[in-house]
Coordinates of C-alpha atoms in Angstrom, one line a residue:
M1 CA 61.2 94.6 108.7
E2 CA 60.2 92.5 106.5
A3 CA 60.1 88.3 106.6
A4 CA 62.5 86.3 105.1
T5 CA 62.6 82.8 104.5
V6 CA 66.4 81.1 105.9
T7 CA 68.1 78.2 104.8
T8 CA 69.7 75.8 106.7
A9 CA 73.5 77.3 104.4
S10 CA 72.7 81.1 105.0
F11 CA 72.3 80.2 108.2
L12 CA 75.2 78.5 108.4
L13 CA 77.6 80.7 107.0
G14 CA 76.1 83.8 108.8
L15 CA 77.1 81.9 112.1
A16 CA 80.4 81.0 110.9
A17 CA 81.0 85.0 109.4
A18 CA 80.1 85.8 112.7
I19 CA 82.0 83.9 114.6
G20 CA 84.9 85.2 112.5
V21 CA 85.0 88.5 112.4
G22 CA 83.8 88.3 116.6
A23 CA 87.3 86.0 117.3
L24 CA 89.1 88.7 114.6
V25 CA 88.4 91.3 117.4
G26 CA 88.8 88.9 120.5
I27 CA 91.6 88.0 119.3
E28 CA 93.3 91.6 119.2
R29 CA 91.4 91.8 123.0
E30 CA 93.9 88.8 124.0
H31 CA 96.5 90.1 122.5
R32 CA 96.9 93.4 125.3
R33 CA 95.4 91.1 128.0
D34 CA 96.1 92.5 131.4
R35 CA 96.2 89.3 133.4
T36 CA 95.2 91.0 136.7
T37 CA 92.2 92.6 135.3
V38 CA 88.7 91.1 133.5
V39 CA 88.5 91.6 130.2
A40 CA 86.8 90.3 127.1
G41 CA 89.0 88.0 124.9
I42 CA 89.0 85.1 122.2
R43 CA 85.8 83.6 123.9
T44 CA 83.6 86.4 124.8
F45 CA 84.4 88.8 121.3
P46 CA 82.9 85.7 119.4
L47 CA 79.4 84.8 121.8
I48 CA 79.6 88.7 120.8
A49 CA 79.1 88.9 117.6
I50 CA 77.2 85.7 117.5
A51 CA 74.1 87.1 120.1
G52 CA 74.2 90.2 117.6
Y53 CA 73.8 87.9 114.5
L54 CA 70.3 86.1 116.7
T55 CA 69.1 89.0 117.4
A56 CA 68.9 90.0 113.9
L57 CA 68.0 87.1 112.0
L58 CA 65.1 86.7 114.3
A59 CA 64.2 90.4 114.4
V60 CA 64.0 90.2 110.3
E61 CA 62.1 86.0 110.6
F62 CA 59.6 87.4 112.7
D63 CA 58.9 90.9 110.9
S64 CA 59.7 92.8 114.4
E65 CA 61.5 95.8 115.2
L66 CA 60.7 94.6 119.0
V67 CA 63.1 92.2 119.0
M68 CA 66.1 94.3 117.7
A69 CA 65.4 97.0 119.9
A70 CA 65.3 94.5 123.2
G71 CA 68.6 92.5 121.8
V72 CA 70.0 95.8 121.1
V73 CA 68.8 97.7 125.7
A74 CA 70.3 94.3 126.1
A75 CA 73.9 94.8 124.9
A76 CA 74.5 98.7 125.6
A77 CA 73.1 97.1 129.2
F78 CA 75.8 94.1 129.2
T79 CA 78.6 96.9 128.0
I80 CA 78.1 99.0 131.3
G81 CA 77.2 95.8 133.2
F82 CA 80.9 95.4 131.9
F83 CA 82.7 98.7 131.8
Y84 CA 81.5 98.9 135.7
V85 CA 83.0 95.4 136.4
R86 CA 86.2 97.4 134.9
Y87 CA 85.8 100.6 136.8
L88 CA 85.8 98.3 139.7
S89 CA 89.3 96.6 139.3
G90 CA 90.7 99.4 138.7
S91 CA 90.4 99.9 134.4
L92 CA 89.2 103.5 133.4
G93 CA 89.6 102.5 129.7
L94 CA 86.9 103.1 127.2
T95 CA 87.9 100.7 124.2
T96 CA 87.0 97.5 125.4
P97 CA 83.6 98.1 126.9
M98 CA 82.7 100.1 122.8
A99 CA 84.5 96.6 121.0
V100 CA 81.4 95.0 122.8
S101 CA 79.3 97.3 121.4
V102 CA 80.9 97.5 117.7
T103 CA 81.1 93.8 117.4
F104 CA 77.4 93.4 118.2
L105 CA 76.9 96.0 115.5
A106 CA 78.6 94.3 113.2
G107 CA 77.4 90.8 113.7
A108 CA 74.0 92.5 113.6
L109 CA 74.5 93.5 110.4
I110 CA 75.6 89.6 109.0
G111 CA 71.5 89.3 110.1
V112 CA 70.0 91.9 107.8
D113 CA 72.5 90.3 105.1
L114 CA 74.6 92.8 105.4
L115 CA 77.8 90.6 105.4
L116 CA 79.9 92.5 103.3
E117 CA 79.3 95.4 105.7
G118 CA 79.9 93.2 108.7
I119 CA 83.3 92.1 108.1
V120 CA 84.8 95.8 107.0
V121 CA 83.3 97.3 110.2
A122 CA 84.6 94.4 111.9
V123 CA 88.5 95.1 109.7
A124 CA 88.1 98.8 110.3
A125 CA 87.7 98.0 114.2
T126 CA 90.8 96.0 114.6
F127 CA 92.6 97.9 113.0
L128 CA 92.0 100.7 115.6
L129 CA 92.7 98.6 118.4
L130 CA 95.6 96.8 116.6
T131 CA 97.5 100.5 116.1
K132 CA 96.9 101.6 119.5
D133 CA 99.9 102.7 120.4
R134 CA 101.1 104.5 116.8
L135 CA 98.2 106.4 116.3
H136 CA 98.9 107.8 120.3
Q137 CA 102.4 108.9 118.3
L138 CA 100.7 110.0 116.1
A139 CA 98.9 112.5 118.0
E140 CA 101.0 113.3 120.4
T141 CA 103.6 114.5 117.2
L142 CA 101.1 117.7 116.1
T143 CA 101.0 120.8 118.3
Q144 CA 98.1 122.9 119.9
D145 CA 98.5 125.0 116.8
E146 CA 98.5 122.2 113.9
V147 CA 95.6 120.6 116.5
M148 CA 93.3 124.2 116.7
G149 CA 94.3 124.8 113.2
A150 CA 92.5 121.2 112.2
L151 CA 89.8 121.8 113.9
Q152 CA 88.7 125.0 112.5
F153 CA 89.0 124.0 109.4
V154 CA 86.5 120.7 110.2
A155 CA 84.5 123.5 111.4
L156 CA 84.7 125.2 108.4
A157 CA 84.1 122.5 106.5
F158 CA 81.1 121.3 107.9
V159 CA 79.6 124.8 108.4
A160 CA 80.0 126.3 104.2
F161 CA 79.0 122.1 103.1
P162 CA 75.2 122.9 104.1
I163 CA 75.1 127.2 102.7
A164 CA 76.5 125.9 99.3
T165 CA 74.1 123.3 99.0
E166 CA 71.8 126.3 98.4
F167 CA 73.4 127.1 95.4
E168 CA 71.6 125.1 92.6
G169 CA 72.1 127.8 89.9
P170 CA 73.0 128.2 87.3
Y171 CA 74.6 131.3 87.9
L172 CA 77.0 134.1 86.4
R173 CA 76.1 132.9 83.0
G174 CA 76.2 129.2 83.9
L175 CA 80.0 129.6 85.4
V176 CA 78.6 128.2 88.9
G177 CA 75.9 125.3 90.1
D178 CA 75.1 122.4 90.3
G179 CA 77.2 120.4 87.6
R180 CA 79.1 123.0 86.7
P181 CA 82.6 124.3 85.9
I182 CA 82.3 125.8 89.8
D183 CA 79.9 123.0 92.0
L184 CA 79.9 124.6 95.3
Q185 CA 79.5 121.3 96.7
W186 CA 81.9 118.9 94.6
T187 CA 84.3 121.5 95.1
L188 CA 84.7 122.1 99.1
L189 CA 84.3 117.9 98.8
I190 CA 87.8 117.8 96.1
V191 CA 89.4 120.6 98.8
V192 CA 88.7 118.4 101.8
A193 CA 90.4 115.4 100.2
A194 CA 93.3 116.6 99.1
S195 CA 93.7 118.9 102.6
G196 CA 92.6 115.1 103.9
L197 CA 95.8 113.2 101.2
A198 CA 97.8 115.8 102.2
F199 CA 97.6 115.4 105.8
L200 CA 97.7 111.9 105.9
S201 CA 101.2 112.0 103.8
F202 CA 101.9 114.9 106.7
L203 CA 101.4 112.8 109.8
A204 CA 103.4 109.8 107.5
M205 CA 106.4 112.6 107.0
R206 CA 106.7 113.5 110.9
Q207 CA 107.0 109.9 111.8
L208 CA 109.1 108.0 109.3
G209 CA 111.0 111.0 107.8
G210 CA 114.0 112.1 110.5
R211 CA 114.3 108.2 110.2
R212 CA 114.3 107.5 106.9
G213 CA 116.4 110.8 105.8
M214 CA 116.2 113.6 104.3
A215 CA 115.3 112.1 101.3
A216 CA 112.1 110.0 103.0
S217 CA 111.7 113.5 103.5
G218 CA 110.5 115.2 100.6
A219 CA 109.4 112.3 99.3
L220 CA 106.3 112.8 102.2
G221 CA 106.4 116.0 102.0
G222 CA 105.7 116.9 98.0
L223 CA 102.5 114.8 98.9
V224 CA 101.5 117.9 101.2
N225 CA 103.0 120.3 98.6
S226 CA 105.3 120.1 96.7
E227 CA 106.5 123.4 96.0
A228 CA 106.6 124.5 99.6
A229 CA 109.0 120.7 101.0
T230 CA 111.3 122.4 98.1
A231 CA 111.2 125.0 99.7
S232 CA 112.3 124.3 102.6
V233 CA 115.2 121.8 102.1
A234 CA 116.8 124.4 99.7
T235 CA 116.7 126.7 102.7
I236 CA 117.8 123.6 105.5
A237 CA 120.8 122.8 103.0
Q238 CA 122.0 126.8 103.0
N239 CA 121.9 126.8 106.0
T240 CA 123.8 123.2 107.4
T241 CA 127.3 122.5 106.4
G242 CA 127.9 119.0 104.2
L243 CA 123.0 118.7 103.3
Q244 CA 122.8 119.3 99.7
R245 CA 123.0 116.3 97.5
A246 CA 120.9 115.2 99.9
A247 CA 118.5 117.8 99.8
A248 CA 118.5 117.5 95.6
T249 CA 117.7 113.9 95.9
A250 CA 114.8 115.3 98.4
V251 CA 113.9 117.9 96.3
V252 CA 113.6 115.3 93.1
A253 CA 111.8 113.0 95.1
A254 CA 109.4 115.5 95.9
A255 CA 108.2 116.1 92.9
G256 CA 108.0 112.9 92.1
T257 CA 105.9 111.8 94.6
S258 CA 103.3 115.1 93.7
L259 CA 103.1 113.7 90.7
I260 CA 101.7 110.3 92.3
R261 CA 99.4 113.3 93.9
N262 CA 98.2 114.6 91.6
L263 CA 97.3 111.9 89.9
V264 CA 94.9 110.6 92.6
L265 CA 93.5 113.8 92.7
A266 CA 92.7 113.8 89.4
G267 CA 90.9 110.7 89.7
F268 CA 89.2 112.3 92.9
A269 CA 87.2 115.6 90.8
D270 CA 87.2 112.5 87.2
P271 CA 85.3 109.9 88.6
S272 CA 84.4 108.9 85.3
L273 CA 88.2 108.5 84.2
A274 CA 88.1 109.6 81.7
M275 CA 91.0 112.2 81.5
V276 CA 92.8 110.8 84.5
E277 CA 94.0 106.9 82.7
P278 CA 95.3 108.2 79.4
F279 CA 96.8 111.0 82.7
A280 CA 98.3 108.4 84.3
I281 CA 100.0 107.1 81.3
V282 CA 101.7 110.6 80.5
L283 CA 102.6 110.5 84.6
A284 CA 104.4 107.3 83.6
A285 CA 107.8 108.1 82.6
P286 CA 108.5 111.1 84.6
V287 CA 108.2 109.5 87.2
V288 CA 110.5 106.8 86.2
V289 CA 112.9 109.6 85.4
T290 CA 112.3 110.6 89.1
I291 CA 112.6 107.5 90.6
V292 CA 116.0 107.2 88.5
G293 CA 116.8 110.9 89.7
V294 CA 117.0 110.1 93.3
A295 CA 118.6 107.0 93.6
W296 CA 121.8 108.8 91.4
L297 CA 121.7 111.4 93.8
A298 CA 121.1 109.9 96.7
S299 CA 124.2 107.1 95.5
G300 CA 126.0 110.9 96.2
A301 CA 124.5 112.2 99.2
E302 CA 126.7 113.0 101.7
E303 CA 126.7 111.5 105.5
S304 CA 125.7 114.2 107.7
Q305 CA 122.2 114.0 109.8
P306 CA 120.0 115.2 108.5
P307 CA 117.5 117.5 110.5
D308 CA 114.0 116.0 112.2
D309 CA 111.5 118.0 111.1
I310 CA 112.4 120.2 107.7
G311 CA 109.6 122.6 108.7
L312 CA 105.9 122.2 106.8
R313 CA 103.5 123.0 108.2
S314 CA 100.1 120.6 109.1
P315 CA 98.3 121.1 105.5
F316 CA 95.4 120.8 107.2
A317 CA 94.0 124.0 108.1
I318 CA 92.0 126.9 106.5
K319 CA 94.8 128.8 104.9
P320 CA 96.0 125.8 102.7
A321 CA 93.0 124.4 102.5
L322 CA 91.6 127.9 101.0
T323 CA 95.1 128.4 98.9
F324 CA 94.4 125.4 97.2
A325 CA 90.5 127.0 96.7
L326 CA 90.9 129.2 95.4
V327 CA 93.3 128.3 93.0
F328 CA 91.4 125.7 92.0
T329 CA 88.4 128.1 91.7
A330 CA 90.5 130.9 89.4
V331 CA 91.7 127.6 87.6
N332 CA 87.6 127.0 86.4
A333 CA 86.3 130.1 86.1
A334 CA 89.0 131.1 84.3
A335 CA 88.7 128.1 81.6
F336 CA 85.7 128.9 81.2
F337 CA 85.8 132.1 80.5
L338 CA 88.7 131.9 78.0
Q339 CA 87.6 128.9 76.1
Q340 CA 84.5 131.2 75.2
G341 CA 86.9 133.9 74.0
A342 CA 90.1 132.3 72.6
G343 CA 88.9 128.2 71.8
D344 CA 90.7 125.7 73.9
L345 CA 94.3 127.8 74.3
G346 CA 91.9 130.0 76.5
V347 CA 91.9 126.7 78.9
Y348 CA 95.6 125.9 78.5
A349 CA 96.4 129.3 79.8
T350 CA 95.3 128.1 82.7
S351 CA 97.7 125.7 83.3
I352 CA 100.2 128.7 84.1
G353 CA 98.3 128.7 87.4
A354 CA 100.9 124.7 88.3
V355 CA 103.9 127.8 89.7
V356 CA 100.4 128.2 92.3
S357 CA 100.1 124.8 93.2
S358 CA 99.9 122.2 90.2
G359 CA 97.8 120.0 92.4
A360 CA 95.0 122.8 92.1
V361 CA 95.5 123.2 88.6
V362 CA 95.0 119.3 87.7
A363 CA 92.8 119.2 89.4
S364 CA 90.1 122.0 87.5
A365 CA 91.4 120.6 84.7
A366 CA 90.0 117.1 85.8
N367 CA 86.8 118.7 86.6
L368 CA 86.0 120.9 84.1
V369 CA 86.6 116.6 81.8
Y370 CA 84.1 115.4 84.5
T371 CA 80.7 118.4 84.2
G372 CA 81.6 118.2 80.0
T373 CA 82.5 121.5 80.0
V374 CA 86.1 120.7 77.8
S375 CA 86.8 117.6 76.2
P376 CA 88.9 114.9 78.0
T377 CA 92.0 116.2 75.3
V378 CA 92.0 119.0 76.3
G379 CA 92.1 118.4 80.0
L380 CA 94.4 116.1 79.7
I381 CA 96.6 118.8 77.7
T382 CA 95.8 121.1 80.2
A383 CA 96.9 119.1 83.1
T384 CA 100.3 117.9 81.1
L385 CA 101.4 121.4 80.9
A386 CA 100.5 121.9 84.5
T387 CA 102.9 119.6 85.5
I388 CA 105.1 120.6 83.0
I389 CA 105.4 123.8 84.4
G390 CA 105.5 122.5 87.9
F391 CA 108.2 120.5 87.1
L392 CA 110.5 123.9 85.5
A393 CA 108.9 126.6 88.9
K394 CA 110.7 124.0 91.4
I395 CA 113.8 125.3 89.6
G396 CA 113.3 128.5 90.0
V397 CA 112.1 128.0 93.8
V398 CA 115.7 126.6 94.6
A399 CA 117.5 129.2 92.7
F400 CA 115.7 131.6 95.0
A401 CA 116.2 130.0 98.0
N402 CA 119.9 128.5 97.7
R403 CA 121.6 128.8 94.6
G404 CA 123.8 126.6 95.1
L405 CA 121.6 123.3 94.6
V406 CA 119.9 124.7 90.8
R407 CA 123.4 122.5 89.7
D408 CA 122.4 119.0 91.3
V409 CA 118.2 119.4 91.1
T410 CA 118.2 120.9 87.1
P411 CA 119.5 117.6 85.4
S412 CA 116.9 115.5 87.0
L413 CA 113.6 117.9 86.7
V414 CA 114.3 119.2 83.9
L415 CA 114.0 115.9 82.2
G416 CA 111.0 114.9 84.2
A417 CA 110.0 117.8 81.8
L418 CA 110.3 116.6 79.0
A419 CA 110.2 113.0 79.9
T420 CA 106.3 113.9 80.6
V421 CA 106.6 116.0 77.1
G422 CA 107.2 113.0 75.3
G423 CA 104.4 111.5 77.1
L424 CA 101.4 113.7 76.1
L425 CA 102.9 113.7 72.6
F426 CA 103.0 109.1 73.1
V427 CA 99.3 109.3 74.1
I428 CA 97.6 111.6 71.6

């Protein structure tokens, strides 16, 4: 550690920040306080944060790792002792003892001049503590198979990532390799991000969908997998009397939220935002159209009680992630080779992949822009074509699952496709 000169102003600022982060956690613990047990609260946690702050400050001031090590050991001993006292009183939870350790470390971060980081850690810890009941409810909504699928997916991702780092390329005439159209590390990160976004939406759908109605289930389902959500609600309406209009509302809602999902995926795949910014303008009109369509359909929806679950499976598993990865990789590879033979028209042709997954095609187009394989304009047109195909494909899905629903969903979906065309013409 490098010695540093601490001014009075910086010391007081850090001290105030340490007290603040400690108080933040302490207030939450005080709120949950059980008067029959010993629990640290509004006074104890600020003192713990101050201890961490002073320990780190002294370690930096005297350029001594031993001071910091001694402080960490003391904090660990206090945490263990605190847990033991709680254990003797019949409280077996680990949450508060762990909160003690995190608060000490948050104070230490402030002591080494990482003020923002310390505050972020404290806010994150408080958020987790506050959402205890909600997090338990979310965990209980998952089946054993869904939990196992998530564990398998995470395990596979951890195994695959170090393997992907070995492919430095370029391979296959420049297709595969670092910074190439198929960068295996980057592809894996995009797949994980897409699956993570879908999983969060899936949890929200499980928690809120049944209580908020079929339209809410469709909207959240569109963030998970709009094609699957469309098929699910259409089938439910086919087998349940009095849900046609509500199902149509859900289909259009799924189409609308899938646009937001695709924009987020494009932003992740293209950090430069060269394609994302104009794509956001293109999507503005169809988003408005779907909102109007949902409002119109909902106004005439039946009073029948919709089911609590529209039947979507968890996206945080190997099969849906593999499907996304295969479409994403296939579109990248096809665009790379078709561009060499047919120019930009070949790249546009890859948008047909939106029949399977519009999100994968949009992410692929953004990735091609980011790697410099295609221009932002070509990527934008490809993503827009995929969006249009996604709208029209949903009509086909509905026709296959529930022909009687086609008349209700077609106007909004066709107008959404036309609005997308209009948005593209406006931008280019």
